[in-house]
Coordinates of C-alpha atoms and ligand atoms in Angstrom, one line a residue:
X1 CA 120.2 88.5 95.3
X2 CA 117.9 89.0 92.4
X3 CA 114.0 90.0 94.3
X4 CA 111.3 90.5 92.8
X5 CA 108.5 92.6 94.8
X6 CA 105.5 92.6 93.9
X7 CA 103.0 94.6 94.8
X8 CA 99.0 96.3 94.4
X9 CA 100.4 100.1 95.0
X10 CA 103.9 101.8 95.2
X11 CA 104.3 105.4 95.7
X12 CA 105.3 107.8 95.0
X13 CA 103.4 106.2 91.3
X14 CA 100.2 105.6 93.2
X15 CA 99.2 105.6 97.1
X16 CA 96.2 104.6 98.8
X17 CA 97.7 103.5 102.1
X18 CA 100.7 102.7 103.9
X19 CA 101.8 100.0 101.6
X20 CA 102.4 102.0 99.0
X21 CA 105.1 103.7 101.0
X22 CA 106.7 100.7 102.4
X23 CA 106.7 99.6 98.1
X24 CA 108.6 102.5 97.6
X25 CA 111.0 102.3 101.0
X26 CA 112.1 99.1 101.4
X27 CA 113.1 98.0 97.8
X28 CA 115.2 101.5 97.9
X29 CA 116.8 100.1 100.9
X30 CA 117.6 96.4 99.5
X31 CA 118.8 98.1 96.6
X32 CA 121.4 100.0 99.0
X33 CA 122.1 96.8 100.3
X34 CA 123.4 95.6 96.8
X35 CA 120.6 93.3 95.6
X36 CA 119.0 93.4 92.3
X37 CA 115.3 94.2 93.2
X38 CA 113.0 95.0 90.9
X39 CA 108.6 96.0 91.5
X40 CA 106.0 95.7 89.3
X41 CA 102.2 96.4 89.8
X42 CA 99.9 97.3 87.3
X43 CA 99.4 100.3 85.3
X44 CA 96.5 102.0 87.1
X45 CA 95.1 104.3 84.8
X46 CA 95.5 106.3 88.1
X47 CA 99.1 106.5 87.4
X48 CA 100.6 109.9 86.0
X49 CA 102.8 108.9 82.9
X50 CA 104.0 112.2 82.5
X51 CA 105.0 112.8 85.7
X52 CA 107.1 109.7 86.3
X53 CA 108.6 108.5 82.8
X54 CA 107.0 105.2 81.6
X55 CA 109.0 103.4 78.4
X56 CA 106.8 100.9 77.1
X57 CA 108.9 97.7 76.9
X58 CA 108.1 96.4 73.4
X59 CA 106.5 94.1 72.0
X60 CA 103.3 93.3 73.9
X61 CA 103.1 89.7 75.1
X62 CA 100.2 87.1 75.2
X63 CA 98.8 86.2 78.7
X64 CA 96.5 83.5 79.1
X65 CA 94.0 83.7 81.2
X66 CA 90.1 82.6 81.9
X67 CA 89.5 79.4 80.4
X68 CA 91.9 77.1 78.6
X69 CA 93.2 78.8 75.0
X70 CA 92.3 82.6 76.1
X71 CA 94.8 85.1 75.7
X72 CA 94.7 88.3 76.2
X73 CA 97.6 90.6 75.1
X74 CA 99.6 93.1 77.8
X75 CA 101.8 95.7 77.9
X76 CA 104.5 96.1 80.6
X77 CA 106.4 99.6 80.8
X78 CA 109.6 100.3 83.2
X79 CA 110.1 103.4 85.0
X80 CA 113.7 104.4 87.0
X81 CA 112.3 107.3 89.0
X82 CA 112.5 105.8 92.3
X83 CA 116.2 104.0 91.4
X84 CA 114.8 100.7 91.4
X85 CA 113.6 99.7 88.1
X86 CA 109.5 99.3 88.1
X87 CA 106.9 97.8 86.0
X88 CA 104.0 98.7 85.1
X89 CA 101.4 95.8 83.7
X90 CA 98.6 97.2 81.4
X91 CA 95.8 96.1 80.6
X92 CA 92.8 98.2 80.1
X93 CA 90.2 96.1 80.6
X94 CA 91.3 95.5 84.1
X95 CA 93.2 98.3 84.6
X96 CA 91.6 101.4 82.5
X97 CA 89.6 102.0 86.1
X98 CA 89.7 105.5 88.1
X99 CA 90.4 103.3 91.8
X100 CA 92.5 101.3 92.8
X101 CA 90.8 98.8 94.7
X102 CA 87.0 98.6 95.1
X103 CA 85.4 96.8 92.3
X104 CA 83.6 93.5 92.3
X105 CA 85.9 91.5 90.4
X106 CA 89.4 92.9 92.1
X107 CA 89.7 89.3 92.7
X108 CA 89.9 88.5 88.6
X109 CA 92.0 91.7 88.3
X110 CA 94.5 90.5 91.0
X111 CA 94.8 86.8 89.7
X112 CA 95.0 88.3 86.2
X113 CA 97.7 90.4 87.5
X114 CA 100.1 87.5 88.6
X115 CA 99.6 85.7 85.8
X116 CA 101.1 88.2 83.6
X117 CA 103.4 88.7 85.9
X118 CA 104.7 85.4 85.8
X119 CA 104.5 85.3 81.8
X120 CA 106.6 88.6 82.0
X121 CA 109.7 86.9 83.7
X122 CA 109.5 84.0 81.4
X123 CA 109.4 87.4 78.7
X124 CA 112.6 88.8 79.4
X125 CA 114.2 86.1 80.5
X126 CA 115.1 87.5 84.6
X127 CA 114.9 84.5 86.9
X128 CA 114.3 85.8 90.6
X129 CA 116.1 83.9 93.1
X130 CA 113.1 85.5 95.8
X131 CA 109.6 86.3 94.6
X132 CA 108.4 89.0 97.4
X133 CA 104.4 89.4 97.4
X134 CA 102.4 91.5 99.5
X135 CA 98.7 91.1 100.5
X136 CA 95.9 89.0 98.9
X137 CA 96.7 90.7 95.9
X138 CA 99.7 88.5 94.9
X139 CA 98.3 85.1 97.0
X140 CA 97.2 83.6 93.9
X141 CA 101.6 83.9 93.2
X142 CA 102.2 81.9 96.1
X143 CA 99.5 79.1 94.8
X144 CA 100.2 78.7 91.1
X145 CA 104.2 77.8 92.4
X146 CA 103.4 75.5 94.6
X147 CA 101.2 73.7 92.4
X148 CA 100.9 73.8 88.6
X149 CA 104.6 76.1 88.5
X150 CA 106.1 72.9 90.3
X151 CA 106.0 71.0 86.7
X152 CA 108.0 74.2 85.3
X153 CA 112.0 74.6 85.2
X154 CA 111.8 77.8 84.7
X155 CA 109.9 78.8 88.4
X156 CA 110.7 75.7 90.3
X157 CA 114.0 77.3 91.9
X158 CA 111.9 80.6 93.0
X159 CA 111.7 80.9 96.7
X160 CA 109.2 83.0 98.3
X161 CA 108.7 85.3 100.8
X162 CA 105.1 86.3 102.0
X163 CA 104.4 90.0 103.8
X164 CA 101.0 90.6 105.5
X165 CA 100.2 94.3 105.7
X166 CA 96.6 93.8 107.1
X167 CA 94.7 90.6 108.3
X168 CA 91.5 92.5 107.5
X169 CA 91.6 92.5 104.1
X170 CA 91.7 88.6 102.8
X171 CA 89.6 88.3 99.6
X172 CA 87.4 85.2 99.5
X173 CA 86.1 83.8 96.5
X174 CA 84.5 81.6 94.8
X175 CA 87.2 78.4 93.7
X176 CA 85.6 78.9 89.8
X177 CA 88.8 81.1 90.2
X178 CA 90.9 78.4 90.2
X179 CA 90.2 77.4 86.2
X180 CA 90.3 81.1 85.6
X181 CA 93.9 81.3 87.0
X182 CA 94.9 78.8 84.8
X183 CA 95.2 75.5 87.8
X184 CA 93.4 73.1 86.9
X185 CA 94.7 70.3 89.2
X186 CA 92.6 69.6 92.4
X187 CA 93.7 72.2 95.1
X188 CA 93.4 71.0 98.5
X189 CA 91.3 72.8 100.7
X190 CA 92.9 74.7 103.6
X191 CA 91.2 74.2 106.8
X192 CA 90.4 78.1 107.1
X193 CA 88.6 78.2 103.6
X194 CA 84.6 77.4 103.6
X195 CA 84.3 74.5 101.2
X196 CA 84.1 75.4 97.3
X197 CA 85.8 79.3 98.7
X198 CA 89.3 80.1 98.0
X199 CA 90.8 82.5 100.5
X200 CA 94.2 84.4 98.4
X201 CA 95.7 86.1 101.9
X202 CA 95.5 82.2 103.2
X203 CA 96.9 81.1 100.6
X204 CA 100.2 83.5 100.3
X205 CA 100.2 82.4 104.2
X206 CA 99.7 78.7 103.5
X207 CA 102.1 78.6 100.4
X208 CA 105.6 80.9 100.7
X209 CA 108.6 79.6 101.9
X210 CA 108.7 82.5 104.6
X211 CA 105.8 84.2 106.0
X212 CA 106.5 87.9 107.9
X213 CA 103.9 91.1 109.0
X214 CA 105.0 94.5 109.3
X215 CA 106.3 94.5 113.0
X216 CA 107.0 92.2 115.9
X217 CA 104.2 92.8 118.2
X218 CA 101.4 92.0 115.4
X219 CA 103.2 88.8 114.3
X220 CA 102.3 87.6 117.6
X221 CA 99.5 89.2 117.8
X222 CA 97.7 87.7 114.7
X223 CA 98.0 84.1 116.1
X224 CA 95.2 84.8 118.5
X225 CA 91.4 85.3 117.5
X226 CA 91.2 88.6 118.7
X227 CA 93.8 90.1 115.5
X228 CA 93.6 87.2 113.4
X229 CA 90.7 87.5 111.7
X230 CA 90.0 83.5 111.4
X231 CA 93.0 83.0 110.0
X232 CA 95.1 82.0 113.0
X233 CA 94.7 78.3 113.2
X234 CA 96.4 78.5 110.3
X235 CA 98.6 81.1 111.0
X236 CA 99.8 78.9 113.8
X237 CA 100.5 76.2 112.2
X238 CA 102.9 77.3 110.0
X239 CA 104.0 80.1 113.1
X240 CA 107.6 78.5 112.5
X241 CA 108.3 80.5 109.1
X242 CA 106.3 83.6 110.7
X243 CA 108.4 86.8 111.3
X244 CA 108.0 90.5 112.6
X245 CA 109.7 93.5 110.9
X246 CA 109.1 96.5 111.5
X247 CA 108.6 99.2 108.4
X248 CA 110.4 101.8 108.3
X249 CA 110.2 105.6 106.8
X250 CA 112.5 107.1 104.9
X251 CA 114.5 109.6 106.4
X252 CA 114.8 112.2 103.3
X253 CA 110.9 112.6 102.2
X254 CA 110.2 112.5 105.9
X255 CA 112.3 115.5 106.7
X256 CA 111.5 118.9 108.8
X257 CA 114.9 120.4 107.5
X258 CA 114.1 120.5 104.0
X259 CA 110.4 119.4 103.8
X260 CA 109.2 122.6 101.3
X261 CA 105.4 121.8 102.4
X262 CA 105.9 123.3 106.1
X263 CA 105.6 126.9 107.3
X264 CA 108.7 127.1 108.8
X265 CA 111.5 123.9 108.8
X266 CA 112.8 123.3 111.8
X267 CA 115.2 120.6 113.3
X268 CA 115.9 119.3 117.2
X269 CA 117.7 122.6 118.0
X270 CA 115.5 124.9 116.4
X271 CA 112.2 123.6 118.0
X272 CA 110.6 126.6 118.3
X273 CA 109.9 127.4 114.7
X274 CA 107.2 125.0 115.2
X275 CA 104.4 127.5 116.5
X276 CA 105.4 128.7 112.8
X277 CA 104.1 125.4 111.1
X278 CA 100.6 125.2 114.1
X279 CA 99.7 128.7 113.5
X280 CA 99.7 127.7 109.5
X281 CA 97.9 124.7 110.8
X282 CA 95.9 125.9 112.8
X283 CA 94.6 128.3 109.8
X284 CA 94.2 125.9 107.1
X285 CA 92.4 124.3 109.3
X286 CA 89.8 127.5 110.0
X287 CA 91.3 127.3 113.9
X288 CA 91.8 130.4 115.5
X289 CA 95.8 130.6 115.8
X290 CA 96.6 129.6 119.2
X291 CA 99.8 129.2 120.7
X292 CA 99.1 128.1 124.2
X293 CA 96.0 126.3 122.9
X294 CA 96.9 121.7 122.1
X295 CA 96.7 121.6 118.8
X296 CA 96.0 117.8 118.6
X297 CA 96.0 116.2 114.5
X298 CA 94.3 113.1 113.5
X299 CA 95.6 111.7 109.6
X300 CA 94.5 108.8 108.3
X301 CA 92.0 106.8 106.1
X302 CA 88.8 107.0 108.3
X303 CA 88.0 103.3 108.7
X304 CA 87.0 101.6 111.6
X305 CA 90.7 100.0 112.0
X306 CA 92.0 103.5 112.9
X307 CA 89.9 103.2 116.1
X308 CA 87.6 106.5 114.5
X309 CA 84.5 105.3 116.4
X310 CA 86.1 106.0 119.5
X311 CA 87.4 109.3 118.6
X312 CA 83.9 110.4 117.5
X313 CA 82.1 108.8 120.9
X314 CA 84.7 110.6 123.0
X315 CA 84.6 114.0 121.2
X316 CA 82.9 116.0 123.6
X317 CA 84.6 114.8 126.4
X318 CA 87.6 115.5 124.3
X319 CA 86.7 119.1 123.4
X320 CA 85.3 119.7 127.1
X321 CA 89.1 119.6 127.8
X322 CA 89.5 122.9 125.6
X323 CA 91.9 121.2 123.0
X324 CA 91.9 122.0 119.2
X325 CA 91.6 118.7 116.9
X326 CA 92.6 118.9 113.2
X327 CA 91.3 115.9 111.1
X328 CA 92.6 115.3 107.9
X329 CA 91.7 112.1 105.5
X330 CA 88.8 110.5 103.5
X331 CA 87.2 106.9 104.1
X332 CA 83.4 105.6 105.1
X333 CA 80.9 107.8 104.9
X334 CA 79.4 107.6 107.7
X335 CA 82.9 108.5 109.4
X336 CA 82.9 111.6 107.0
X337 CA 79.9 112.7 107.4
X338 CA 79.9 112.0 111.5
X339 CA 83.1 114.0 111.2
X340 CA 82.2 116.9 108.9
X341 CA 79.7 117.9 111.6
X342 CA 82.6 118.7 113.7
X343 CA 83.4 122.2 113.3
X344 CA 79.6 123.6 113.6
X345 CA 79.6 121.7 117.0
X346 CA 82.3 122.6 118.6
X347 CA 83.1 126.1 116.8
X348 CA 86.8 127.4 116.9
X349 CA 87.5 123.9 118.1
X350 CA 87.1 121.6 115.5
X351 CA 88.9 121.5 112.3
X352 CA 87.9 118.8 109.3
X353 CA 89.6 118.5 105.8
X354 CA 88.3 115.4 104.0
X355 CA 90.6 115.0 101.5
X356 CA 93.4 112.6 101.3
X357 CA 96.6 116.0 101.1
X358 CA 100.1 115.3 101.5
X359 CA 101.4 118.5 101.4
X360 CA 98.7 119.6 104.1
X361 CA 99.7 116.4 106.2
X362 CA 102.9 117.3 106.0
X363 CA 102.2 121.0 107.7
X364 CA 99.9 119.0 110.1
X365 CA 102.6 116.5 111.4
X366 CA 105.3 120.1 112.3
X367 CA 102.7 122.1 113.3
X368 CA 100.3 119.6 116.0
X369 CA 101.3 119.3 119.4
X370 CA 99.5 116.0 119.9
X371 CA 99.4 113.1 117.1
X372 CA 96.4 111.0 117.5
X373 CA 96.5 107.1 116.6
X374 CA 94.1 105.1 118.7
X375 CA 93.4 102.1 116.5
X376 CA 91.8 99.1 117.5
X377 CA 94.6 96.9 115.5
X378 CA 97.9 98.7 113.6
X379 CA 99.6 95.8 112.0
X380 CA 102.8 98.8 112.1
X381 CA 101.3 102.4 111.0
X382 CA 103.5 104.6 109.7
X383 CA 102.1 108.1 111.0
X384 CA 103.2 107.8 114.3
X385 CA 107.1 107.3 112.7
X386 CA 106.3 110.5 111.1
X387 CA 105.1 112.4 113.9
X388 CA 107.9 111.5 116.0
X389 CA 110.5 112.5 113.2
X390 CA 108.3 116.2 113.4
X391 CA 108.5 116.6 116.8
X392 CA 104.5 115.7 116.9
X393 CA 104.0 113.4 120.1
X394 CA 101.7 110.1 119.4
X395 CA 99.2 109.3 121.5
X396 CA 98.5 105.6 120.8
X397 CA 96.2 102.5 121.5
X398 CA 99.3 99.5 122.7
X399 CA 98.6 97.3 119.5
X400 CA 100.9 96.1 116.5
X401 CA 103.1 98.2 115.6
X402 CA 102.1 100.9 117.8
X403 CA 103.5 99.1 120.6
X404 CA 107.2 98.6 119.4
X405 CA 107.8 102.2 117.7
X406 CA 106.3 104.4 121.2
X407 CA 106.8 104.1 124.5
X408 CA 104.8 106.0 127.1
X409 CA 106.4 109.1 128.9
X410 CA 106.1 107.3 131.9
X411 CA 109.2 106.2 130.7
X412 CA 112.5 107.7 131.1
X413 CA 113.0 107.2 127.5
X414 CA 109.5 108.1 127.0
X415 CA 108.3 109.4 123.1
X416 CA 104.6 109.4 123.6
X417 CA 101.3 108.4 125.4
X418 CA 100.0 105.0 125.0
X419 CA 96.9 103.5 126.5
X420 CA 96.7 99.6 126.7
X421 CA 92.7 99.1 126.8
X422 CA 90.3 99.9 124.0
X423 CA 88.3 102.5 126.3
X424 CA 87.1 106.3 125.8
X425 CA 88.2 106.0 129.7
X426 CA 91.6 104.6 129.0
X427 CA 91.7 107.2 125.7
X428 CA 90.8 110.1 127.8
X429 CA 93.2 109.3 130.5
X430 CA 96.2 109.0 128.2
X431 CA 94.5 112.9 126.6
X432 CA 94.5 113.8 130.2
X433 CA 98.6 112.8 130.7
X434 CA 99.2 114.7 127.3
X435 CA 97.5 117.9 128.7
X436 CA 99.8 117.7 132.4
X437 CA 103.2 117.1 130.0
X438 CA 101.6 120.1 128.2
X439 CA 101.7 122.4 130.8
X440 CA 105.5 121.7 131.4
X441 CA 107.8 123.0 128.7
X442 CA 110.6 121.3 129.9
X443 CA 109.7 118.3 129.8
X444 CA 107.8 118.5 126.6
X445 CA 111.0 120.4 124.8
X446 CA 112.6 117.0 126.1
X447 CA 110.4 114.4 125.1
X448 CA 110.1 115.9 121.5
X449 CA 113.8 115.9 121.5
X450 CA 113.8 112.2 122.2
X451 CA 110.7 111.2 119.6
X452 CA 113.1 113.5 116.9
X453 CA 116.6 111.6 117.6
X454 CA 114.4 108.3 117.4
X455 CA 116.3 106.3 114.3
X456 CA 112.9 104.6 111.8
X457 CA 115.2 104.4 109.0
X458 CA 114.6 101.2 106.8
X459 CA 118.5 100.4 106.8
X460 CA 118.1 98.1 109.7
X461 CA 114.2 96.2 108.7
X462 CA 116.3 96.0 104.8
X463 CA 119.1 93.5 106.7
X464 CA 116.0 91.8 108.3
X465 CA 114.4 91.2 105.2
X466 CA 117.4 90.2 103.1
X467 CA 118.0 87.5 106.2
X468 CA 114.7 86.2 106.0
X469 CA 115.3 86.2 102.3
X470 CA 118.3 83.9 103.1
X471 CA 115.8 81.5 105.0
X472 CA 113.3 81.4 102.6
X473 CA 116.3 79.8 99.8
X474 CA 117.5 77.6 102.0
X475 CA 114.0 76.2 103.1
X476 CA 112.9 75.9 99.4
X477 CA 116.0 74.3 98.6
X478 CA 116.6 71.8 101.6
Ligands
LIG1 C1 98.6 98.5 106.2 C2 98.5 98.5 107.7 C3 99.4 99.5 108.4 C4 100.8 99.3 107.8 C5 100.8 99.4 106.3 C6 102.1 99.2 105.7 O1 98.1 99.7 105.7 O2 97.2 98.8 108.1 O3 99.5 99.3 109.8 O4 101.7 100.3 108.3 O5 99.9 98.4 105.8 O6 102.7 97.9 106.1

């Protein structure tokens, strides 16, 4: 099948969360499959050229955009680094930015986005059978084909397929946007959208032929209030083209054997060179170097989905306990600066690193005993894959994807320690079973051996996407 993905970050080009990673795993994976994928995003000026070859695909091409008779010329460049060929769209008005994400018209970037996107296929002439988009980002895709694309040959045989990372993140605007897209028509109003708003993760939800989130458990669990941030009326209406699929991590940039970032690599027979990677931790962390001490490792943005106000209500409680704690990532800052008070209040204890460190992450996840993920909602999470794969146990809150990738040691099959209400006293109960399988080697040895052999490779999600691809044709196509 010829798939085009498209998507607001891919790494290893440029990451600000989890989705860049699953931009960068899956397509790999379909391409393994035998399918013609292809990405594209735009050209952050974020993005290292030099590192990652960029050829600028000549000559540039006119995008229209704003109101009716503006054009605004773009250049697309292809890179091969990753094995599936990406694009890059330029533009440096909307592009020429330090971030990411984060400005006040991100909604005019995004919409601008897709419509060059859809003036590139027409460009060099590749007709996707499946247009794959991700987030709000690409909703205003998913829009423009159902309505104003309808009355062109070229787009009219495009299915599409739909994937919800986060609920959280929907951007609502204004529907001026509309003109500024290029639609024209009268769009009617979905019945989650405030009149005269136009909500772009609604409307990828309200438009693709098939609809999916990152893992089974949060695909049910966004149909309620609680996880579906409004959106769930309308999520359950169209719960018929809704799937779950998990992510998945790839198995050879997530590897203890070879990874050059720890101390010491290690695999499931060698499980002791692990003190070697938690007394490095431990040090880049300014922790005393420990052995017999729980070296217990939060990584992650610091936002309030990662469940952070717990961790900082239930810290000394936690610390009472005589753990160590390594925290490692950047996000709101009151959560930094809550946080970076850490290590003068609980001295030899507490270990902070705001910075957003791969290589240091990667030390982290084969050197802590403990991986900490308590967050309110984890449409899948990827860290707790990770942490498993390095022999780090996760201690989880039983959301989203949480739910289907650990089960609790209470199990015979057991990888982890999951608590089921959002509580300091449910939290500190699960810290409390951690601490008891601490204190018995065997059985620790035993349940890291069983979190290592577990298999998150994408291979199987990749057959689960290309047979939701499958659906998607044959529903546009009935
Ligand atoms: C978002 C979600 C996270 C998921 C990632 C990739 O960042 O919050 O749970 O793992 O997207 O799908």
């Amino acid at each position: 099948m010829r798939i085009l993905y498209v998507v607001a970050e891919a790494a290893p080009f440029v990451k600000v969360g989890g989705l860049a990673d699953v931009a960068y795993g899956l397509p790999r994976a379909l391409r393994a499959l035998g399918h013609d994928v292809r990405v594209i995003l735009p050209r952050y000026r974020a993005i290292n050229g030099a590192a990652y070859p960029l050829q600028a695909l000549r000559p540039p091409f006119e995008v229209s955009v704003g109101l009716a008779g503006e054009t605004r010329p773009v250049e697309v460049e292809v890179s091969e680094a990753t094995g599936v060929p990406t694009y890059f769209i330029w533009d440096e008005y909307y592009f020429g930015r330090d971030q990411v994400y984060g400005y006040p018209d991100d909604p005019q970037r995004f919409i601008f986005f897709c419509r060059a996107v859809l003036a590139f296929l027409r460009h060099i002439d590749w007709r996707p059978e499946i247009l794959h988009g991700n987030d709000w980002h690409t909703g205003f895709l998913f829009l423009w084909l159902a309505t104003a694309g309808r009355r062109e040959r070229f787009y009219r045989p495009i299915a599409t397929v739909f994937t919800i990372h986060n609920m959280a993140y929907q951007g609502i605007t204004g529907d001026a946007l509309l003109a500024f897209g290029g639609i024209h028509e009268h769009v009617e109003r979905l019945e989650v959208e405030p009149p005269g708003h136009i909500n772009w993760l609604a409307r990828g939800i309200a438009h693709a032929d098939a609809i999916n989130t990152v893992s089974p458990r949060y695909a049910q669990e966004i149909l309620t209030p609680e996880f579906g941030f409004g959106l769930e009326p309308l999520l359950q209406r169209r719960a018929d083209r809704l799937f779950g699929i998990l992510n998945g991590i790839d198995p050879e940039a997530w590897d203890p054997r070879t990874d050059p970032a720890l101390a010491a690599r290690f695999d499931v027979e060698t499980l002791e060179r692990r003190s070697e990677n938690k007394r490095a931790a431990q040090e880049a962390f300014g922790l005393p170097p420990r052995a017999e001490v729980p070296l217990f490792a939060f990584i992650g943005r610091l936002i309030e989905q990662k469940g952070v106000d717990m961790l900082l209500e239930a810290a000394e409680a936690l610390f009472t306990r005589g753990v160590q704690v390594a925290i490692l990532g950047t996000g709101m800052p009151e959560y930094e600066a809550a946080f970076a008070e850490w290590p003068s209040r609980f001295p030899g204890q507490a270990g902070v690193r705001l910075a957003f460190d791969e290589p240091l992450s990667r030390l982290l996840y084969g050197g802590a005993d403990v991986f900490l993920m308590p967050s309110k909602f984890e449409p899948c999470g990827l860290g707790q894959m990770i942490a498993m794969r390095y022999g780090a146990l996760p201690l989880v809150h039983a959301v989203g994807g949480l739910v289907d990738t650990v089960q609790d040691v209470a199990r015979e099959d057991g990888t982890g320690f999951v608590f089921s209400s959002f509580s300091q006293e449910a939290f500190l109960a699960a810290v409390d079973r951690a601490l008891a399988l601490y204190r018995n080697p065997a059985a620790w040895r035993a349940a890291q051996r069983r979190a290592m052999a577990r298999d998150f490779s994408w291979a199987a999600s990749a057959q689960a996407y290309e047979a939701l691809y499958r659906r998607a044709v044959a529903w546009h196509n009935p």
